[in-house]
Amino acid sequence: MNRRVVITGMGAVSPIGIGVEAFWNNLLAGKCGIDRITRFDPSNIRSSLAAEVKDFDPEKYQSAKDASHTDRSAQFALAAAIEAVEQSKVVGTVDPYRAAVYFGTGIGGFETTELNCRKLVEKGARRVSPFFVPMMIANMPSGTIAIHFGFCGQAIPAVTACASGSHAIGEATRAIRHGYADVVVTGGCEAPIVEVGLAGFNAMKALATTDNPSEASLPFDKRRGGFVPAEGAGALVLEEYERAVSRGATIYGEVVGYGTTCDAYHMTAPKADGSGAGKAVSLALEEANWKAGERVYVNAHGTGTTLNDLAETRALKLAFGEEEARKLLVSSTKSMTGHMLGAAGAIEAIVCAKALQENVVPPTINLLEPDPECDLDYVPNVKREASVDLAISNSFGFGGHNACVAIRRCV
């Protein structure tokens, strides 16, 4: 079987807006969601900035009791999924055993883990919560979504660091394409802004250390020096094309390609020549039936780390060829959202769908001093009106995990 897979709903919880429309409008306006950390006192850590989700109320999506037993990452996942599923109007139209959940997270219940480790050390084992394990484990976002909607098909996490959201979307696409499900709620979530997490990233020297938000997340700029951690979630409802059309669903795009590889090279660093990432992009382009001359938008992984941005530029040249790579419109929305880790690929797939839908590409903000080795068109500082034929979202994670998702308008 090789069934078509379309997007019939989307949901977003982000540092620049809750809800897809708020997120998208702020993205086009070049709004930066990065500021000084408020979730804990960052004075002991060299990196004092993050992109936090503001004004999030979990009790809008679940009871106070349930919220108290749900980690912040899974709260974000549920909120994004509710928006996506409500938009899709799919509930009541599908056999529950043909409705699945594939949801990614790089870390899982980080806040829950830190809180209970503190309790163990400071107050003893009896003060550790009986909900610690179910709140902490990485499969709980997918389980929470499945429980909420009564979807009884596969409920599976993707846990591949910063590629988790894209891997979840790609594997969900394959599940529908090959007949294992008719509807899948997919995406990714993360809530990593906790002291131990940032201390660990800081010890790796992976984080930007400036105190100026406008000089923190600088993808493809020669001043870049690390990523800015962020939290949130993105969710998409994927559906088999024929059933979506038959029930009159609104279709926001078609997932037409998915490529995934592993660098098999280093725990954290990407392969410098971009070959592993480039192969993932090539596989997605092959599935998407990309032809030279088509206008392509690339939502780059673009973390603002020295190694990643250069390797990704090389990967795009390998996948498209030097001449076609020069024609790409590439932007890193992490310049505004920060790096949402396991949620990044999901929120950025939504960006791709919206760019196709509205014929506009969001910018890479604060790109003032381009790195001469990062020499593609990164849509600096201001959105650009553009009708593109294909949009791809790149995600590359620690461990060498590479994923690329390709989306077209549905015709």
Tab-separated table of C-alpha atoms in Angstrom:
chain	number	residue	atom	x	y	z
A	1	MET	CA	0.000	0.000	0.000
A	2	ASN	CA	1.154	3.550	-0.692
A	3	ARG	CA	-1.709	5.725	0.490
A	4	ARG	CA	-1.549	9.526	0.437
A	5	VAL	CA	-1.180	11.304	3.793
A	6	VAL	CA	-2.585	14.763	4.445
A	7	ILE	CA	-2.644	17.252	7.323
A	8	THR	CA	-6.147	18.025	8.605
A	9	GLY	CA	-5.342	19.764	11.888
A	10	MET	CA	-2.508	21.653	13.592
A	11	GLY	CA	-1.845	22.908	17.123
A	12	ALA	CA	0.958	24.943	18.679
A	13	VAL	CA	2.229	25.920	22.121
A	14	SER	CA	5.282	28.127	21.673
A	15	PRO	CA	7.362	30.880	23.274
A	16	ILE	CA	5.896	33.357	20.770
A	17	GLY	CA	2.264	32.340	21.028
A	18	ILE	CA	-0.210	29.691	22.080
A	19	GLY	CA	-2.327	28.539	19.169
A	20	VAL	CA	-1.252	28.231	15.542
A	21	GLU	CA	-2.491	31.636	14.402
A	22	ALA	CA	-0.833	33.557	17.246
A	23	PHE	CA	2.381	31.594	16.711
A	24	TRP	CA	2.369	32.134	12.938
A	25	ASN	CA	1.541	35.841	13.053
A	26	ASN	CA	4.290	36.534	15.580
A	27	LEU	CA	6.720	34.486	13.506
A	28	LEU	CA	6.048	36.578	10.413
A	29	ALA	CA	6.404	39.741	12.481
A	30	GLY	CA	9.865	38.615	13.603
A	31	LYS	CA	8.950	38.487	17.284
A	32	CYS	CA	11.648	37.075	19.556
A	33	GLY	CA	10.496	34.801	22.384
A	34	ILE	CA	13.878	34.753	24.144
A	35	ASP	CA	14.301	36.470	27.518
A	36	ARG	CA	15.861	36.000	30.942
A	37	ILE	CA	14.876	32.744	32.623
A	38	THR	CA	12.047	33.058	35.141
A	39	ARG	CA	11.359	29.405	35.941
A	40	PHE	CA	14.366	29.261	38.287
A	41	ASP	CA	17.184	31.551	39.361
A	42	PRO	CA	19.845	31.223	36.631
A	43	SER	CA	22.547	33.106	38.505
A	44	ASN	CA	24.611	29.916	38.999
A	45	ILE	CA	24.642	29.180	35.259
A	46	ARG	CA	26.579	31.118	32.633
A	47	SER	CA	23.561	31.021	30.318
A	48	SER	CA	20.725	33.141	31.694
A	49	LEU	CA	18.425	33.169	28.651
A	50	ALA	CA	15.729	30.814	27.404
A	51	ALA	CA	12.520	30.903	25.403
A	52	GLU	CA	9.728	30.146	27.876
A	53	VAL	CA	6.037	29.647	27.147
A	54	LYS	CA	4.200	32.545	28.763
A	55	ASP	CA	0.685	32.543	30.259
A	56	PHE	CA	0.117	28.812	29.842
A	57	ASP	CA	-2.763	27.446	31.946
A	58	PRO	CA	-2.905	23.632	31.873
A	59	GLU	CA	-6.351	23.665	33.474
A	60	LYS	CA	-7.786	24.945	30.190
A	61	TYR	CA	-7.070	21.487	28.803
A	62	GLN	CA	-7.459	19.095	31.729
A	63	SER	CA	-8.787	19.051	35.272
A	64	ALA	CA	-6.710	20.526	38.074
A	65	LYS	CA	-6.220	17.028	39.491
A	66	ASP	CA	-5.018	15.594	36.190
A	67	ALA	CA	-2.772	18.588	35.551
A	68	SER	CA	-1.090	18.109	38.927
A	69	HIS	CA	-0.175	14.568	37.857
A	70	THR	CA	1.101	15.543	34.391
A	71	ASP	CA	4.573	16.846	33.637
A	72	ARG	CA	4.800	20.238	31.939
A	73	SER	CA	6.022	18.629	28.705
A	74	ALA	CA	2.949	16.386	28.479
A	75	GLN	CA	0.706	19.344	29.382
A	76	PHE	CA	2.087	21.161	26.347
A	77	ALA	CA	1.586	18.072	24.189
A	78	LEU	CA	-2.040	17.700	25.222
A	79	ALA	CA	-2.806	21.380	24.650
A	80	ALA	CA	-1.341	21.311	21.130
A	81	ALA	CA	-3.098	18.026	20.341
A	82	ILE	CA	-6.469	19.354	21.484
A	83	GLU	CA	-6.155	22.337	19.143
A	84	ALA	CA	-5.121	20.097	16.240
A	85	VAL	CA	-7.853	17.504	16.793
A	86	GLU	CA	-10.555	20.120	17.256
A	87	GLN	CA	-9.446	21.788	14.027
A	88	SER	CA	-9.529	18.456	12.203
A	89	LYS	CA	-13.043	17.537	13.405
A	90	VAL	CA	-11.941	13.917	13.203
A	91	VAL	CA	-13.378	12.696	16.525
A	92	GLY	CA	-16.384	10.478	15.929
A	93	THR	CA	-15.443	9.763	12.319
A	94	VAL	CA	-12.818	7.066	12.863
A	95	ASP	CA	-12.642	3.606	14.432
A	96	PRO	CA	-10.693	4.177	17.685
A	97	TYR	CA	-8.440	1.227	16.820
A	98	ARG	CA	-7.544	2.934	13.528
A	99	ALA	CA	-6.569	6.166	15.302
A	100	ALA	CA	-2.999	6.301	16.614
A	101	VAL	CA	-0.660	8.691	18.426
A	102	TYR	CA	3.017	9.092	17.492
A	103	PHE	CA	4.491	11.825	19.669
A	104	GLY	CA	8.116	12.769	20.218
A	105	THR	CA	10.106	14.180	23.108
A	106	GLY	CA	13.831	14.427	23.490
A	107	ILE	CA	13.902	14.189	27.276
A	108	GLY	CA	10.437	13.585	28.706
A	109	GLY	CA	9.513	14.700	32.203
A	110	PHE	CA	12.642	16.703	33.003
A	111	GLU	CA	10.967	19.019	35.512
A	112	THR	CA	9.418	16.061	37.329
A	113	THR	CA	12.785	14.293	37.424
A	114	GLU	CA	14.614	17.260	38.884
A	115	LEU	CA	11.914	17.956	41.485
A	116	ASN	CA	11.852	14.383	42.761
A	117	CYS	CA	15.635	14.058	42.805
A	118	ARG	CA	15.718	17.142	45.025
A	119	LYS	CA	13.098	15.582	47.290
A	120	LEU	CA	15.103	12.370	47.529
A	121	VAL	CA	18.302	14.178	48.504
A	122	GLU	CA	16.780	16.792	50.800
A	123	LYS	CA	13.843	14.961	52.410
A	124	GLY	CA	14.345	11.241	51.856
A	125	ALA	CA	12.880	8.468	49.727
A	126	ARG	CA	9.420	8.599	51.301
A	127	ARG	CA	8.870	12.088	49.884
A	128	VAL	CA	9.320	10.983	46.281
A	129	SER	CA	5.961	11.205	44.505
A	130	PRO	CA	4.102	8.000	43.565
A	131	PHE	CA	3.469	9.777	40.271
A	132	PHE	CA	7.173	10.351	39.641
A	133	VAL	CA	7.679	7.471	37.207
A	134	PRO	CA	4.498	7.883	35.125
A	135	MET	CA	5.064	11.636	34.935
A	136	MET	CA	8.711	11.264	33.963
A	137	ILE	CA	8.738	8.561	31.283
A	138	ALA	CA	9.042	9.665	27.668
A	139	ASN	CA	6.035	7.711	26.389
A	140	MET	CA	3.599	9.633	28.603
A	141	PRO	CA	2.842	12.513	26.160
A	142	SER	CA	1.608	10.000	23.591
A	143	GLY	CA	-0.236	8.069	26.283
A	144	THR	CA	-1.856	11.216	27.685
A	145	ILE	CA	-3.126	12.227	24.241
A	146	ALA	CA	-4.445	8.729	23.523
A	147	ILE	CA	-6.255	8.599	26.862
A	148	HIS	CA	-7.825	12.027	26.339
A	149	PHE	CA	-9.304	11.157	22.949
A	150	GLY	CA	-9.851	7.434	23.425
A	151	PHE	CA	-7.612	6.606	20.467
A	152	CYS	CA	-6.792	2.918	20.836
A	153	GLY	CA	-4.361	2.318	17.986
A	154	GLN	CA	-0.600	2.521	18.401
A	155	ALA	CA	0.560	5.083	20.980
A	156	ILE	CA	4.288	5.386	20.432
A	157	PRO	CA	6.957	7.940	21.348
A	158	ALA	CA	9.866	9.004	19.177
A	159	VAL	CA	12.916	9.758	21.317
A	160	THR	CA	15.779	10.937	19.111
A	161	ALA	CA	16.894	14.142	20.825
A	162	CYS	CA	16.267	17.206	18.646
A	163	ALA	CA	14.994	15.061	15.758
A	164	SER	CA	12.166	13.541	17.828
A	165	GLY	CA	9.311	15.646	16.438
A	166	SER	CA	10.299	15.054	12.823
A	167	HIS	CA	10.804	11.334	13.379
A	168	ALA	CA	7.351	11.116	14.957
A	169	ILE	CA	5.794	12.797	11.908
A	170	GLY	CA	7.731	10.636	9.480
A	171	GLU	CA	6.895	7.366	11.202
A	172	ALA	CA	3.243	8.432	11.552
A	173	THR	CA	3.197	9.095	7.819
A	174	ARG	CA	4.500	5.601	7.147
A	175	ALA	CA	1.898	4.083	9.475
A	176	ILE	CA	-0.897	5.631	7.410
A	177	ARG	CA	0.795	5.147	4.049
A	178	HIS	CA	1.217	1.412	4.651
A	179	GLY	CA	-2.196	0.818	6.173
A	180	TYR	CA	-1.528	0.484	9.910
A	181	ALA	CA	-3.671	3.504	10.820
A	182	ASP	CA	-6.125	5.894	9.184
A	183	VAL	CA	-5.579	8.873	11.508
A	184	VAL	CA	-2.525	9.756	13.607
A	185	VAL	CA	-2.044	12.585	16.074
A	186	THR	CA	1.648	13.338	15.835
A	187	GLY	CA	4.234	15.938	16.806
A	188	GLY	CA	6.587	16.667	19.643
A	189	CYS	CA	6.915	18.385	23.012
A	190	GLU	CA	9.579	19.520	25.445
A	191	ALA	CA	9.912	21.350	28.777
A	192	PRO	CA	13.685	21.439	29.368
A	193	ILE	CA	14.049	24.746	31.188
A	194	VAL	CA	15.131	23.292	34.519
A	195	GLU	CA	18.331	23.982	36.388
A	196	VAL	CA	19.996	20.595	36.006
A	197	GLY	CA	19.232	20.495	32.294
A	198	LEU	CA	20.677	23.889	31.543
A	199	ALA	CA	23.647	23.191	33.778
A	200	GLY	CA	24.341	20.089	31.689
A	201	PHE	CA	24.010	21.870	28.342
A	202	ASN	CA	26.150	24.679	29.712
A	203	ALA	CA	28.854	22.238	30.798
A	204	MET	CA	28.962	21.011	27.197
A	205	LYS	CA	29.455	24.634	26.080
A	206	ALA	CA	26.429	24.192	23.809
A	207	LEU	CA	24.486	27.269	24.979
A	208	ALA	CA	24.681	30.911	24.008
A	209	THR	CA	26.088	32.847	26.963
A	210	THR	CA	25.115	36.440	26.154
A	211	ASP	CA	22.641	38.347	28.327
A	212	ASN	CA	21.195	40.126	25.274
A	213	PRO	CA	18.196	38.293	23.759
A	214	SER	CA	18.788	39.845	20.328
A	215	GLU	CA	22.329	38.436	20.276
A	216	ALA	CA	21.524	34.974	21.600
A	217	SER	CA	20.038	32.749	18.873
A	218	LEU	CA	22.037	33.664	15.753
A	219	PRO	CA	21.716	30.922	13.111
A	220	PHE	CA	24.108	31.310	10.168
A	221	ASP	CA	25.607	34.494	11.639
A	222	LYS	CA	29.358	34.489	12.227
A	223	ARG	CA	28.747	35.792	15.790
A	224	ARG	CA	26.852	32.613	16.740
A	225	GLY	CA	28.102	30.715	19.756
A	226	GLY	CA	25.427	28.266	20.874
A	227	PHE	CA	21.712	27.546	21.007
A	228	VAL	CA	19.018	28.954	23.285
A	229	PRO	CA	16.840	26.312	25.017
A	230	ALA	CA	13.093	26.589	24.569
A	231	GLU	CA	9.906	24.795	25.536
A	232	GLY	CA	6.563	24.042	23.916
A	233	ALA	CA	4.808	21.593	21.610
A	234	GLY	CA	3.541	21.190	18.084
A	235	ALA	CA	0.855	18.741	16.975
A	236	LEU	CA	-0.529	17.674	13.623
A	237	VAL	CA	-3.409	15.418	12.685
A	238	LEU	CA	-2.390	13.238	9.751
A	239	GLU	CA	-5.078	11.416	7.836
A	240	GLU	CA	-5.425	9.146	4.857
A	241	TYR	CA	-6.312	11.336	1.882
A	242	GLU	CA	-9.437	9.552	0.591
A	243	ARG	CA	-11.173	9.455	3.972
A	244	ALA	CA	-10.283	13.096	4.618
A	245	VAL	CA	-11.833	14.120	1.309
A	246	SER	CA	-14.886	11.926	1.804
A	247	ARG	CA	-15.737	13.551	5.136
A	248	GLY	CA	-15.129	17.072	3.820
A	249	ALA	CA	-12.101	17.808	5.978
A	250	THR	CA	-10.024	20.932	5.404
A	251	ILE	CA	-6.599	19.867	4.139
A	252	TYR	CA	-3.613	22.024	5.091
A	253	GLY	CA	-0.945	20.147	3.173
A	254	GLU	CA	0.271	16.724	2.113
A	255	VAL	CA	3.255	14.940	3.628
A	256	VAL	CA	5.018	13.693	0.521
A	257	GLY	CA	8.488	12.763	1.735
A	258	TYR	CA	10.454	11.540	4.721
A	259	GLY	CA	14.137	10.770	4.975
A	260	THR	CA	16.059	9.549	7.993
A	261	THR	CA	19.675	8.533	8.569
A	262	CYS	CA	22.283	8.376	11.311
A	263	ASP	CA	25.702	10.017	11.068
A	264	ALA	CA	27.160	7.127	13.104
A	265	TYR	CA	29.951	9.521	13.938
A	266	HIS	CA	29.850	11.309	17.325
A	267	MET	CA	27.692	11.649	20.440
A	268	THR	CA	26.952	15.331	19.888
A	269	ALA	CA	28.797	16.776	16.885
A	270	PRO	CA	27.362	16.492	13.363
A	271	LYS	CA	29.464	15.037	10.584
A	272	ALA	CA	31.338	18.107	9.361
A	273	ASP	CA	30.850	17.375	5.663
A	274	GLY	CA	27.050	17.193	6.089
A	275	SER	CA	26.869	13.816	4.367
A	276	GLY	CA	24.556	12.104	6.859
A	277	ALA	CA	22.116	14.990	7.012
A	278	GLY	CA	22.400	15.483	3.270
A	279	LYS	CA	21.402	11.870	2.656
A	280	ALA	CA	18.295	12.285	4.845
A	281	VAL	CA	17.307	15.339	2.806
A	282	SER	CA	17.980	13.469	-0.458
A	283	LEU	CA	15.744	10.590	0.622
A	284	ALA	CA	12.905	12.993	1.465
A	285	LEU	CA	13.321	14.778	-1.878
A	286	GLU	CA	13.249	11.461	-3.738
A	287	GLU	CA	9.989	10.465	-2.055
A	288	ALA	CA	8.578	13.934	-2.731
A	289	ASN	CA	9.444	13.587	-6.443
A	290	TRP	CA	11.358	16.881	-6.345
A	291	LYS	CA	12.484	18.196	-9.709
A	292	ALA	CA	15.209	20.765	-10.359
A	293	GLY	CA	13.639	24.165	-10.955
A	294	GLU	CA	10.948	23.814	-8.312
A	295	ARG	CA	10.886	26.587	-5.695
A	296	VAL	CA	11.721	25.103	-2.299
A	297	TYR	CA	11.477	26.509	1.209
A	298	VAL	CA	13.729	24.912	3.816
A	299	ASN	CA	12.948	25.326	7.487
A	300	ALA	CA	16.482	24.736	8.658
A	301	HIS	CA	17.504	22.965	11.818
A	302	GLY	CA	19.619	26.108	12.210
A	303	THR	CA	20.454	25.974	15.907
A	304	GLY	CA	23.042	28.738	15.961
A	305	THR	CA	25.875	26.438	16.960
A	306	THR	CA	29.082	26.799	14.987
A	307	LEU	CA	29.224	23.195	13.786
A	308	ASN	CA	25.530	22.631	13.011
A	309	ASP	CA	24.938	25.618	10.762
A	310	LEU	CA	27.982	24.938	8.608
A	311	ALA	CA	27.229	21.205	8.342
A	312	GLU	CA	23.608	21.919	7.397
A	313	THR	CA	24.660	24.351	4.677
A	314	ARG	CA	26.922	21.652	3.262
A	315	ALA	CA	24.131	19.066	3.572
A	316	LEU	CA	21.754	21.199	1.503
A	317	LYS	CA	24.392	21.623	-1.209
A	318	LEU	CA	24.946	17.864	-1.278
A	319	ALA	CA	21.222	17.107	-1.507
A	320	PHE	CA	20.210	19.761	-4.048
A	321	GLY	CA	23.473	20.368	-5.845
A	322	GLU	CA	25.329	23.664	-5.690
A	323	GLU	CA	23.276	25.433	-8.368
A	324	GLU	CA	19.846	24.483	-7.008
A	325	ALA	CA	20.935	25.138	-3.406
A	326	ARG	CA	21.564	28.771	-4.356
A	327	LYS	CA	17.880	29.083	-5.292
A	328	LEU	CA	16.548	27.777	-1.963
A	329	LEU	CA	14.744	29.972	0.523
A	330	VAL	CA	16.141	28.875	3.889
A	331	SER	CA	15.204	30.221	7.298
A	332	SER	CA	15.755	29.229	10.892
A	333	THR	CA	12.736	30.051	13.014
A	334	LYS	CA	14.826	29.087	16.046
A	335	SER	CA	16.134	32.644	15.797
A	336	MET	CA	12.721	33.571	17.276
A	337	THR	CA	11.519	30.513	19.171
A	338	GLY	CA	14.836	29.259	20.495
A	339	HIS	CA	15.511	25.543	20.217
A	340	MET	CA	12.488	23.533	21.363
A	341	LEU	CA	14.467	20.263	21.210
A	342	GLY	CA	12.000	17.383	20.807
A	343	ALA	CA	9.228	19.807	19.822
A	344	ALA	CA	11.294	21.614	17.186
A	345	GLY	CA	10.567	19.338	14.233
A	346	ALA	CA	6.834	19.410	14.922
A	347	ILE	CA	6.474	23.168	15.298
A	348	GLU	CA	8.665	23.640	12.219
A	349	ALA	CA	6.555	21.255	10.122
A	350	ILE	CA	3.627	23.528	10.952
A	351	VAL	CA	5.715	26.458	9.685
A	352	CYS	CA	6.239	24.596	6.414
A	353	ALA	CA	2.516	23.924	5.983
A	354	LYS	CA	1.655	27.564	6.712
A	355	ALA	CA	4.322	28.856	4.308
A	356	LEU	CA	2.793	26.781	1.515
A	357	GLN	CA	-0.734	27.776	2.478
A	358	GLU	CA	-0.105	31.535	2.686
A	359	ASN	CA	2.738	32.008	0.174
A	360	VAL	CA	5.050	33.677	2.645
A	361	VAL	CA	8.329	32.570	4.213
A	362	PRO	CA	9.287	33.605	7.764
A	363	PRO	CA	12.669	35.242	8.340
A	364	THR	CA	15.857	34.387	10.167
A	365	ILE	CA	15.995	37.374	12.523
A	366	ASN	CA	19.158	39.014	13.875
A	367	LEU	CA	21.163	37.795	10.891
A	368	LEU	CA	23.402	40.866	10.654
A	369	GLU	CA	26.890	39.433	10.011
A	370	PRO	CA	26.532	36.407	7.717
A	371	ASP	CA	29.123	33.672	8.045
A	372	PRO	CA	30.858	33.614	4.639
A	373	GLU	CA	30.860	29.793	4.765
A	374	CYS	CA	27.084	29.801	5.285
A	375	ASP	CA	26.380	31.305	1.896
A	376	LEU	CA	22.780	30.420	0.992
A	377	ASP	CA	19.689	32.654	1.072
A	378	TYR	CA	18.615	32.543	4.727
A	379	VAL	CA	15.784	35.124	4.342
A	380	PRO	CA	17.488	37.585	6.691
A	381	ASN	CA	15.460	39.641	9.164
A	382	VAL	CA	12.241	40.212	7.176
A	383	LYS	CA	9.568	37.765	5.950
A	384	ARG	CA	9.364	37.243	2.204
A	385	GLU	CA	6.356	36.784	-0.046
A	386	ALA	CA	7.035	33.680	-2.102
A	387	SER	CA	5.005	30.959	-3.740
A	388	VAL	CA	6.953	27.752	-3.157
A	389	ASP	CA	6.253	24.321	-4.602
A	390	LEU	CA	7.750	22.247	-1.802
A	391	ALA	CA	8.670	22.856	1.834
A	392	ILE	CA	11.038	20.720	3.879
A	393	SER	CA	11.789	20.681	7.597
A	394	ASN	CA	15.213	19.523	8.788
A	395	SER	CA	15.907	18.139	12.259
A	396	PHE	CA	19.253	16.809	13.469
A	397	GLY	CA	19.789	15.422	16.979
A	398	PHE	CA	22.535	14.363	19.368
A	399	GLY	CA	23.589	10.825	18.566
A	400	GLY	CA	23.709	11.666	14.858
A	401	HIS	CA	19.971	11.328	14.285
A	402	ASN	CA	18.839	13.047	11.067
A	403	ALA	CA	15.284	13.513	9.817
A	404	CYS	CA	13.720	15.491	6.993
A	405	VAL	CA	9.990	15.876	6.323
A	406	ALA	CA	8.727	17.180	2.965
A	407	ILE	CA	5.309	18.826	2.483
A	408	ARG	CA	3.391	20.037	-0.591
A	409	ARG	CA	0.048	21.692	-1.152
A	410	CYS	CA	-2.590	19.031	-1.607
A	411	VAL	CA	-3.917	18.926	-5.189
